[in-house]
mmCIF file of C-alpha atoms in Angstrom:
data_model
loop_
_atom_site.group_PDB
_atom_site.id
_atom_site.type_symbol
_atom_site.label_atom_id
_atom_site.label_comp_id
_atom_site.label_asym_id
_atom_site.label_seq_id
_atom_site.Cartn_x
_atom_site.Cartn_y
_atom_site.Cartn_z
ATOM 1 C CA MET A 2 -1.957 -5.143 21.009
ATOM 2 C CA ARG A 3 0.365 -3.934 18.240
ATOM 3 C CA ILE A 4 -1.562 -3.396 14.997
ATOM 4 C CA VAL A 5 -0.255 -2.468 11.557
ATOM 5 C CA VAL A 6 -2.985 -0.844 9.451
ATOM 6 C CA ALA A 7 -2.662 -0.878 5.659
ATOM 7 C CA LEU A 8 -4.909 1.806 4.175
ATOM 8 C CA GLY A 9 -6.066 1.326 0.595
ATOM 9 C CA GLY A 10 -5.582 4.163 -1.866
ATOM 10 C CA ASN A 11 -9.339 4.731 -1.865
ATOM 11 C CA ALA A 12 -9.095 5.865 1.758
ATOM 12 C CA LEU A 13 -7.490 9.081 0.509
ATOM 13 C CA LEU A 14 -9.189 9.460 -2.867
ATOM 14 C CA HIS A 15 -12.408 7.720 -3.766
ATOM 15 C CA ARG A 16 -12.726 6.275 -7.230
ATOM 16 C CA GLY A 17 -13.202 8.997 -9.812
ATOM 17 C CA GLU A 18 -12.414 11.904 -7.486
ATOM 18 C CA ARG A 19 -10.059 14.686 -8.554
ATOM 19 C CA PRO A 20 -6.759 14.600 -6.616
ATOM 20 C CA ASP A 21 -7.316 18.102 -5.222
ATOM 21 C CA ALA A 22 -5.812 18.946 -1.840
ATOM 22 C CA ASP A 23 -9.198 19.881 -0.343
ATOM 23 C CA VAL A 24 -10.693 16.551 -1.415
ATOM 24 C CA GLN A 25 -7.886 14.647 0.268
ATOM 25 C CA ARG A 26 -8.138 16.748 3.442
ATOM 26 C CA THR A 27 -11.828 15.878 3.696
ATOM 27 C CA ASN A 28 -11.240 12.164 3.145
ATOM 28 C CA ILE A 29 -8.416 12.060 5.688
ATOM 29 C CA VAL A 30 -10.831 13.164 8.419
ATOM 30 C CA ARG A 31 -12.911 10.056 7.712
ATOM 31 C CA VAL A 32 -9.768 7.905 7.958
ATOM 32 C CA ALA A 33 -8.752 9.373 11.301
ATOM 33 C CA THR A 34 -12.270 8.982 12.679
ATOM 34 C CA ALA A 35 -12.341 5.315 11.645
ATOM 35 C CA LEU A 36 -8.997 4.645 13.371
ATOM 36 C CA ALA A 37 -9.604 6.679 16.527
ATOM 37 C CA ALA A 38 -11.001 3.882 18.699
ATOM 38 C CA LEU A 39 -8.162 1.530 17.766
ATOM 39 C CA ALA A 40 -5.599 4.259 18.420
ATOM 40 C CA HIS A 41 -6.965 4.789 21.936
ATOM 41 C CA ASP A 42 -6.683 1.100 22.857
ATOM 42 C CA HIS A 43 -3.680 -0.228 20.916
ATOM 43 C CA GLU A 44 -0.219 0.478 19.544
ATOM 44 C CA LEU A 45 -0.833 1.590 15.968
ATOM 45 C CA VAL A 46 1.280 1.853 12.825
ATOM 46 C CA VAL A 47 -0.488 3.238 9.754
ATOM 47 C CA THR A 48 0.659 2.625 6.183
ATOM 48 C CA HIS A 49 -1.047 3.978 3.091
ATOM 49 C CA GLY A 50 -1.283 3.890 -0.688
ATOM 50 C CA ASN A 51 -0.044 6.649 -2.986
ATOM 51 C CA ALA A 52 -0.909 5.685 -6.566
ATOM 52 C CA PRO A 53 -3.002 8.770 -7.523
ATOM 53 C CA GLN A 54 -0.519 11.131 -5.876
ATOM 54 C CA LEU A 55 2.471 9.430 -7.522
ATOM 55 C CA ASP A 56 0.758 9.591 -10.907
ATOM 56 C CA LEU A 57 0.114 13.310 -10.428
ATOM 57 C CA LEU A 58 3.724 14.113 -9.471
ATOM 58 C CA ALA A 59 5.062 11.946 -12.297
ATOM 59 C CA ALA A 60 2.925 13.832 -14.813
ATOM 60 C CA GLN A 61 4.054 17.205 -13.461
ATOM 61 C CA SER A 62 7.719 16.192 -13.454
ATOM 62 C CA THR A 63 7.587 14.842 -17.011
ATOM 63 C CA ALA A 64 5.923 18.008 -18.282
ATOM 64 C CA ASP A 65 8.250 20.451 -16.470
ATOM 65 C CA ALA A 66 10.387 22.158 -19.120
ATOM 66 C CA ALA A 67 12.784 23.419 -16.431
ATOM 67 C CA LEU A 68 14.030 19.876 -15.819
ATOM 68 C CA SER A 69 16.557 18.104 -18.030
ATOM 69 C CA ALA A 70 14.907 14.819 -17.045
ATOM 70 C CA PRO A 71 11.900 13.862 -14.906
ATOM 71 C CA TYR A 72 12.498 13.100 -11.246
ATOM 72 C CA PRO A 73 13.085 9.384 -10.529
ATOM 73 C CA LEU A 74 10.272 7.431 -8.923
ATOM 74 C CA ASP A 75 12.075 6.891 -5.625
ATOM 75 C CA LEU A 76 12.195 10.661 -5.030
ATOM 76 C CA LEU A 77 8.602 11.162 -6.162
ATOM 77 C CA GLY A 78 7.538 8.375 -3.809
ATOM 78 C CA ALA A 79 9.323 10.118 -0.940
ATOM 79 C CA GLN A 80 7.404 13.302 -1.750
ATOM 80 C CA THR A 81 4.086 11.462 -1.537
ATOM 81 C CA GLN A 82 5.045 10.018 1.853
ATOM 82 C CA GLY A 83 5.583 13.517 3.200
ATOM 83 C CA MET A 84 2.444 14.972 1.633
ATOM 84 C CA ILE A 85 0.054 12.212 2.697
ATOM 85 C CA GLY A 86 1.839 11.740 6.008
ATOM 86 C CA THR A 87 1.343 15.331 7.104
ATOM 87 C CA LEU A 88 -2.383 15.136 6.330
ATOM 88 C CA LEU A 89 -2.713 11.919 8.346
ATOM 89 C CA VAL A 90 -0.701 13.260 11.293
ATOM 90 C CA ARG A 91 -2.809 16.404 11.599
ATOM 91 C CA ALA A 92 -6.081 14.484 11.449
ATOM 92 C CA LEU A 93 -4.938 11.763 13.854
ATOM 93 C CA ARG A 94 -3.721 14.319 16.395
ATOM 94 C CA ASP A 95 -7.225 15.794 16.411
ATOM 95 C CA VAL A 96 -8.896 12.455 17.253
ATOM 96 C CA VAL A 97 -6.298 11.261 19.799
ATOM 97 C CA PRO A 98 -5.354 14.482 21.616
ATOM 98 C CA GLY A 99 -2.278 14.230 23.780
ATOM 99 C CA ARG A 100 -0.910 11.250 21.850
ATOM 100 C CA ARG A 101 2.446 11.476 20.079
ATOM 101 C CA VAL A 102 1.868 11.134 16.317
ATOM 102 C CA VAL A 103 4.628 11.221 13.711
ATOM 103 C CA THR A 104 5.090 10.484 10.040
ATOM 104 C CA LEU A 105 8.342 8.865 8.952
ATOM 105 C CA VAL A 106 9.724 8.703 5.415
ATOM 106 C CA THR A 107 10.810 5.074 5.162
ATOM 107 C CA HIS A 108 12.843 3.057 2.662
ATOM 108 C CA THR A 109 12.116 -0.473 1.517
ATOM 109 C CA ARG A 110 15.082 -2.607 0.568
ATOM 110 C CA VAL A 111 14.561 -4.806 -2.479
ATOM 111 C CA GLY A 112 16.871 -7.324 -4.127
ATOM 112 C CA VAL A 113 19.110 -6.021 -6.885
ATOM 113 C CA ASP A 114 18.570 -9.349 -8.669
ATOM 114 C CA ASP A 115 14.796 -9.417 -8.171
ATOM 115 C CA PRO A 116 13.284 -10.845 -11.388
ATOM 116 C CA ALA A 117 10.740 -8.026 -11.378
ATOM 117 C CA PHE A 118 13.419 -5.717 -12.792
ATOM 118 C CA ASP A 119 13.394 -7.762 -15.994
ATOM 119 C CA HIS A 120 9.599 -7.856 -16.171
ATOM 120 C CA PRO A 121 8.048 -4.440 -15.400
ATOM 121 C CA THR A 122 4.342 -4.720 -14.653
ATOM 122 C CA GLU A 123 3.124 -1.617 -12.800
ATOM 123 C CA LEU A 124 1.517 1.281 -14.659
ATOM 124 C CA VAL A 125 2.497 4.738 -13.382
ATOM 125 C CA GLY A 126 2.048 8.318 -14.507
ATOM 126 C CA PRO A 127 -0.323 9.841 -17.052
ATOM 127 C CA ILE A 128 -1.965 8.305 -20.098
ATOM 128 C CA TYR A 129 -0.426 9.214 -23.468
ATOM 129 C CA PRO A 130 -1.369 8.751 -27.114
ATOM 130 C CA GLU A 131 0.895 6.282 -28.889
ATOM 131 C CA LYS A 132 3.219 8.796 -30.582
ATOM 132 C CA PRO A 133 4.174 10.763 -27.416
ATOM 133 C CA ALA A 134 4.521 7.474 -25.543
ATOM 134 C CA ARG A 135 7.033 6.168 -28.066
ATOM 135 C CA PHE A 136 8.904 9.473 -27.953
ATOM 136 C CA LEU A 137 9.249 9.299 -24.154
ATOM 137 C CA ALA A 138 10.311 5.664 -24.319
ATOM 138 C CA ALA A 139 13.084 6.530 -26.752
ATOM 139 C CA LYS A 140 14.163 9.663 -24.882
ATOM 140 C CA TYR A 141 14.321 8.247 -21.355
ATOM 141 C CA GLY A 142 14.608 4.516 -21.940
ATOM 142 C CA TRP A 143 11.198 3.918 -20.362
ATOM 143 C CA HIS A 144 9.068 0.841 -20.912
ATOM 144 C CA MET A 145 5.630 1.836 -22.189
ATOM 145 C CA ALA A 146 2.562 -0.362 -22.419
ATOM 146 C CA GLU A 147 -0.910 0.037 -23.849
ATOM 147 C CA ASP A 148 -3.961 -0.422 -21.668
ATOM 148 C CA ARG A 149 -7.625 0.155 -22.462
ATOM 149 C CA HIS A 150 -7.299 3.936 -22.141
ATOM 150 C CA GLY A 151 -3.998 4.597 -23.929
ATOM 151 C CA TRP A 152 -0.285 4.250 -23.285
ATOM 152 C CA ARG A 153 1.414 4.486 -19.884
ATOM 153 C CA ARG A 154 4.815 3.956 -18.397
ATOM 154 C CA VAL A 155 5.321 0.513 -16.859
ATOM 155 C CA VAL A 156 7.881 -0.097 -14.080
ATOM 156 C CA PRO A 157 9.137 -3.009 -11.954
ATOM 157 C CA ALA A 158 7.450 -4.006 -8.694
ATOM 158 C CA PRO A 159 10.128 -5.912 -6.739
ATOM 159 C CA SER A 160 9.278 -7.804 -3.565
ATOM 160 C CA PRO A 161 10.005 -6.013 -0.258
ATOM 161 C CA GLU A 162 12.859 -7.633 1.666
ATOM 162 C CA ARG A 163 13.105 -5.286 4.651
ATOM 163 C CA ILE A 164 11.827 -1.932 5.871
ATOM 164 C CA VAL A 165 15.084 -0.112 6.565
ATOM 165 C CA GLU A 166 13.708 2.027 9.417
ATOM 166 C CA SER A 167 11.752 -0.744 11.200
ATOM 167 C CA ASP A 168 13.992 -0.480 14.286
ATOM 168 C CA THR A 169 13.253 3.238 14.506
ATOM 169 C CA VAL A 170 9.517 2.559 14.204
ATOM 170 C CA ARG A 171 9.787 -0.006 17.017
ATOM 171 C CA VAL A 172 11.463 2.534 19.319
ATOM 172 C CA LEU A 173 8.770 5.110 18.559
ATOM 173 C CA LEU A 174 6.040 2.578 19.350
ATOM 174 C CA GLU A 175 7.661 1.749 22.670
ATOM 175 C CA MET A 176 7.518 5.475 23.491
ATOM 176 C CA GLY A 177 3.761 5.457 22.910
ATOM 177 C CA THR A 178 3.933 7.094 19.482
ATOM 178 C CA LEU A 179 1.415 6.477 16.725
ATOM 179 C CA VAL A 180 3.537 6.095 13.582
ATOM 180 C CA VAL A 181 2.616 6.758 9.947
ATOM 181 C CA CYS A 182 5.188 5.157 7.631
ATOM 182 C CA ALA A 183 5.889 2.933 4.604
ATOM 183 C CA GLY A 184 3.601 5.051 2.440
ATOM 184 C CA GLY A 185 3.166 3.682 -1.067
ATOM 185 C CA GLY A 186 5.224 0.644 -0.071
ATOM 186 C CA GLY A 187 8.176 2.808 0.974
ATOM 187 C CA VAL A 188 10.974 4.316 -1.110
ATOM 188 C CA PRO A 189 12.496 1.365 -3.035
ATOM 189 C CA VAL A 190 16.248 1.035 -2.564
ATOM 190 C CA VAL A 191 18.973 -1.525 -3.280
ATOM 191 C CA ALA A 192 22.206 -1.988 -1.341
ATOM 192 C CA ASP A 193 25.596 -1.697 -3.022
ATOM 193 C CA ARG A 194 27.245 -5.119 -2.895
ATOM 194 C CA THR A 195 30.619 -3.627 -1.902
ATOM 195 C CA THR A 196 29.834 -0.699 0.400
ATOM 196 C CA GLY A 197 26.280 -1.450 1.494
ATOM 197 C CA ALA A 198 25.260 2.084 0.494
ATOM 198 C CA LEU A 199 21.597 2.429 -0.440
ATOM 199 C CA HIS A 200 20.573 3.617 -3.904
ATOM 200 C CA GLY A 201 17.071 4.478 -5.064
ATOM 201 C CA VAL A 202 15.586 2.560 -7.996
ATOM 202 C CA ASP A 203 12.939 3.456 -10.566
ATOM 203 C CA ALA A 204 10.349 1.021 -9.272
ATOM 204 C CA VAL A 205 7.372 0.748 -6.950
ATOM 205 C CA VAL A 206 6.732 -1.651 -4.093
ATOM 206 C CA ASP A 207 3.257 -3.036 -3.466
ATOM 207 C CA LYS A 208 1.906 -1.190 -0.426
ATOM 208 C CA ASP A 209 0.140 -4.200 1.081
ATOM 209 C CA LEU A 210 3.140 -6.518 0.771
ATOM 210 C CA ALA A 211 5.313 -3.793 2.328
ATOM 211 C CA ALA A 212 2.837 -3.458 5.206
ATOM 212 C CA ALA A 213 3.018 -7.215 5.786
ATOM 213 C CA ARG A 214 6.817 -7.065 5.750
ATOM 214 C CA LEU A 215 6.745 -4.175 8.244
ATOM 215 C CA ALA A 216 4.266 -5.984 10.497
ATOM 216 C CA GLU A 217 6.525 -9.016 10.552
ATOM 217 C CA ASP A 218 9.609 -6.879 11.293
ATOM 218 C CA LEU A 219 7.780 -5.186 14.180
ATOM 219 C CA LYS A 220 6.452 -8.474 15.612
ATOM 220 C CA ALA A 221 2.940 -7.083 15.309
ATOM 221 C CA ASP A 222 -0.028 -8.968 16.724
ATOM 222 C CA PHE A 223 -2.425 -8.050 13.927
ATOM 223 C CA LEU A 224 -2.280 -6.904 10.301
ATOM 224 C CA LEU A 225 -5.395 -4.960 9.326
ATOM 225 C CA VAL A 226 -5.838 -4.407 5.576
ATOM 226 C CA LEU A 227 -8.528 -1.791 4.937
ATOM 227 C CA THR A 228 -10.249 -1.143 1.635
ATOM 228 C CA ASP A 229 -13.669 -0.075 0.307
ATOM 229 C CA VAL A 230 -15.448 -3.445 0.587
ATOM 230 C CA PRO A 231 -16.679 -5.363 3.667
ATOM 231 C CA ASN A 232 -14.808 -8.605 3.028
ATOM 232 C CA VAL A 233 -13.303 -10.984 0.489
ATOM 233 C CA TYR A 234 -15.747 -12.921 -1.709
ATOM 234 C CA ALA A 235 -15.347 -16.452 -3.007
ATOM 235 C CA ASP A 236 -16.406 -17.139 -6.613
ATOM 236 C CA TYR A 237 -16.692 -13.412 -7.175
ATOM 237 C CA GLY A 238 -18.838 -12.359 -10.116
ATOM 238 C CA THR A 239 -20.604 -15.726 -10.392
ATOM 239 C CA PRO A 240 -24.044 -16.906 -9.177
ATOM 240 C CA ASP A 241 -22.183 -18.703 -6.357
ATOM 241 C CA GLN A 242 -20.546 -15.524 -5.020
ATOM 242 C CA ARG A 243 -20.418 -15.580 -1.220
ATOM 243 C CA PRO A 244 -18.577 -13.698 1.532
ATOM 244 C CA VAL A 245 -15.544 -15.312 3.141
ATOM 245 C CA LEU A 246 -15.643 -14.459 6.839
ATOM 246 C CA ASP A 247 -13.057 -16.859 8.260
ATOM 247 C CA THR A 248 -10.192 -18.487 6.383
ATOM 248 C CA THR A 249 -6.591 -19.683 6.509
ATOM 249 C CA PRO A 250 -3.652 -18.600 4.339
ATOM 250 C CA ALA A 251 -3.771 -21.808 2.303
ATOM 251 C CA GLU A 252 -7.502 -21.522 1.687
ATOM 252 C CA LEU A 253 -7.262 -17.853 0.795
ATOM 253 C CA LEU A 254 -4.411 -18.239 -1.670
ATOM 254 C CA ASP A 255 -5.964 -21.364 -3.176
ATOM 255 C CA ALA A 256 -9.081 -19.369 -4.048
ATOM 256 C CA PHE A 257 -7.345 -16.586 -5.899
ATOM 257 C CA PRO A 258 -6.418 -18.335 -9.162
ATOM 258 C CA HIS A 259 -10.189 -18.370 -9.748
ATOM 259 C CA CYS A 260 -10.773 -14.746 -8.740
ATOM 260 C CA PRO A 261 -10.542 -11.922 -11.292
ATOM 261 C CA GLU A 262 -9.125 -8.466 -10.615
ATOM 262 C CA GLY A 263 -11.487 -6.583 -8.366
ATOM 263 C CA VAL A 264 -12.414 -9.703 -6.372
ATOM 264 C CA GLY A 265 -14.041 -8.725 -3.152
ATOM 265 C CA GLY A 266 -15.226 -5.433 -4.587
ATOM 266 C CA THR A 267 -18.151 -4.087 -6.509
ATOM 267 C CA PRO A 268 -18.535 -4.798 -10.229
ATOM 268 C CA ASN A 269 -16.912 -1.421 -10.877
ATOM 269 C CA SER A 270 -13.980 -2.029 -8.547
ATOM 270 C CA GLN A 271 -10.624 -1.334 -10.162
ATOM 271 C CA GLU A 272 -8.484 -2.402 -7.235
ATOM 272 C CA SER A 273 -7.230 -5.974 -7.136
ATOM 273 C CA MET A 274 -7.802 -7.920 -3.941
ATOM 274 C CA GLY A 275 -4.941 -10.264 -4.879
ATOM 275 C CA PRO A 276 -2.067 -8.337 -3.213
ATOM 276 C CA LYS A 277 -4.178 -7.844 -0.079
ATOM 277 C CA ALA A 278 -4.846 -11.549 0.178
ATOM 278 C CA GLU A 279 -1.187 -12.350 -0.432
ATOM 279 C CA ALA A 280 -0.084 -9.833 2.203
ATOM 280 C CA ALA A 281 -2.491 -11.183 4.814
ATOM 281 C CA ALA A 282 -1.527 -14.775 4.037
ATOM 282 C CA ARG A 283 2.223 -14.053 4.177
ATOM 283 C CA PHE A 284 1.956 -12.338 7.542
ATOM 284 C CA VAL A 285 -0.132 -15.095 9.123
ATOM 285 C CA GLU A 286 2.040 -17.888 7.688
ATOM 286 C CA ASN A 287 5.276 -16.273 8.828
ATOM 287 C CA THR A 288 4.180 -15.171 12.301
ATOM 288 C CA GLY A 289 1.255 -17.297 13.456
ATOM 289 C CA GLN A 290 -0.627 -14.094 14.258
ATOM 290 C CA LEU A 291 -3.904 -12.804 12.810
ATOM 291 C CA ALA A 292 -4.748 -10.670 9.792
ATOM 292 C CA ALA A 293 -8.000 -9.340 8.423
ATOM 293 C CA ILE A 294 -9.333 -7.609 5.319
ATOM 294 C CA GLY A 295 -12.331 -5.318 5.388
ATOM 295 C CA ALA A 296 -13.871 -1.873 5.092
ATOM 296 C CA LEU A 297 -12.272 1.271 6.488
ATOM 297 C CA ASP A 298 -15.342 2.389 8.438
ATOM 298 C CA ALA A 299 -15.523 -1.006 10.200
ATOM 299 C CA ALA A 300 -11.893 -1.003 11.391
ATOM 300 C CA TYR A 301 -12.739 -1.374 15.093
ATOM 301 C CA GLU A 302 -15.354 -4.068 14.434
ATOM 302 C CA ILE A 303 -12.921 -6.034 12.230
ATOM 303 C CA VAL A 304 -10.267 -6.220 14.946
ATOM 304 C CA HIS A 305 -12.924 -7.404 17.400
ATOM 305 C CA GLY A 306 -14.233 -10.121 15.088
ATOM 306 C CA ARG A 307 -17.514 -8.520 14.106
ATOM 307 C CA SER A 308 -16.766 -7.680 10.460
ATOM 308 C CA GLY A 309 -14.387 -8.399 7.599
ATOM 309 C CA THR A 310 -12.493 -11.505 6.518
ATOM 310 C CA LEU A 311 -10.378 -12.994 9.309
ATOM 311 C CA VAL A 312 -7.215 -14.853 8.261
ATOM 312 C CA ARG A 313 -5.937 -17.194 10.972
ATOM 313 C CA PRO A 314 -3.136 -19.776 11.112
ATOM 314 C CA ASP A 315 -3.694 -23.152 9.460
ATOM 315 C CA LEU A 316 -2.686 -24.886 12.680
ATOM 316 C CA PRO A 317 -2.570 -23.688 16.273
ATOM 317 C CA VAL A 318 0.780 -22.156 17.153
ATOM 318 C CA ALA A 319 2.587 -24.266 19.763
#
C-alpha cells in the first residue's frame, strides 16, 4: 500500500519547547520509531511541518545587519526542508536498515491569481512591539497584524495546485525508496505566463493541504495525518464532546463550522484541526481512497483501523 504521512509540527517540537537542534534530534527519533512498522510493510512518503523552524530563520534573517534585506520566505522554506529532512533521513535509516531513504526539496505550484495573495492570513516570524512592527512594514512593504502577544508579519497562504516534483517522487517510490518531501507545504512558486519559468513567492502553503495534493498526484492508497491527539472530536469544548471514529468527507466538513480552533486537541491546543480535516476530506473525495487523522505514536494502529478518525468515501467506489 502507498501511504503519504503528514507529520504535524508538534512531531518535531512539542508545544513550548525551545527550537534547539538537540531537542529536535531527540524528537525525530520518536517519529522514526512510530513510522518504522509502516515503513517495513508499505511504500511511504513523509511530509512535515516547519512553522517553528521557519519562524526562527525569519527572525535571524531580519536581524542580520549583513543583509540589505531579509531572505524571502521561499528560500527560508527551502532551508527548513533541508534541515528537517536530514534529521528525518538519518533517523529513518536507523529504524529501516538497508532501505533507501532520501529527502527531496520540493516546490509547490500555486496560482498567480489565487485570492489569498490579496488577503494574507498566516502569521510568520518573531513577535514585535508595535513601533518596530510598523517600521518593518514601511521598510519592506510587509503586512503586519496584531495578535494576543504582539505584532507579527502576516503572509498569503495560497492553495496548492501541484507538487512540481511528484513524478520524481513516484519514480523513487517505484525503486523502493522511502521519500521525505513537501516539507512545510513545499516551496511556493508561480509559473510565468509566457515562459513557464517558476518564481518563488513570499507566501506559505498549508502543509496538510499540500500533503493531500501530493497523495492525489501519487495515486496513494492512504493519507495519514498525524498530530498530538488521538482523533477528531465532535462538539469540542462542550458537554456533548465525543470522539469521531468513523466519518465521511461531507460529515467531517459539515461539523467544522461549529468547531473552534484547536478542535480535536486538548484545551491548551494551539493547532487548528480545520486544515487537517479539509486535507483528509479533499483526498477522499477526489480519489475514493481512505484517510485518517490521529496520534503519531498510534500510526500503525490507525492504518489498521484500531485508532484515530477514519475518513471514508460517502459512497462505495464503483
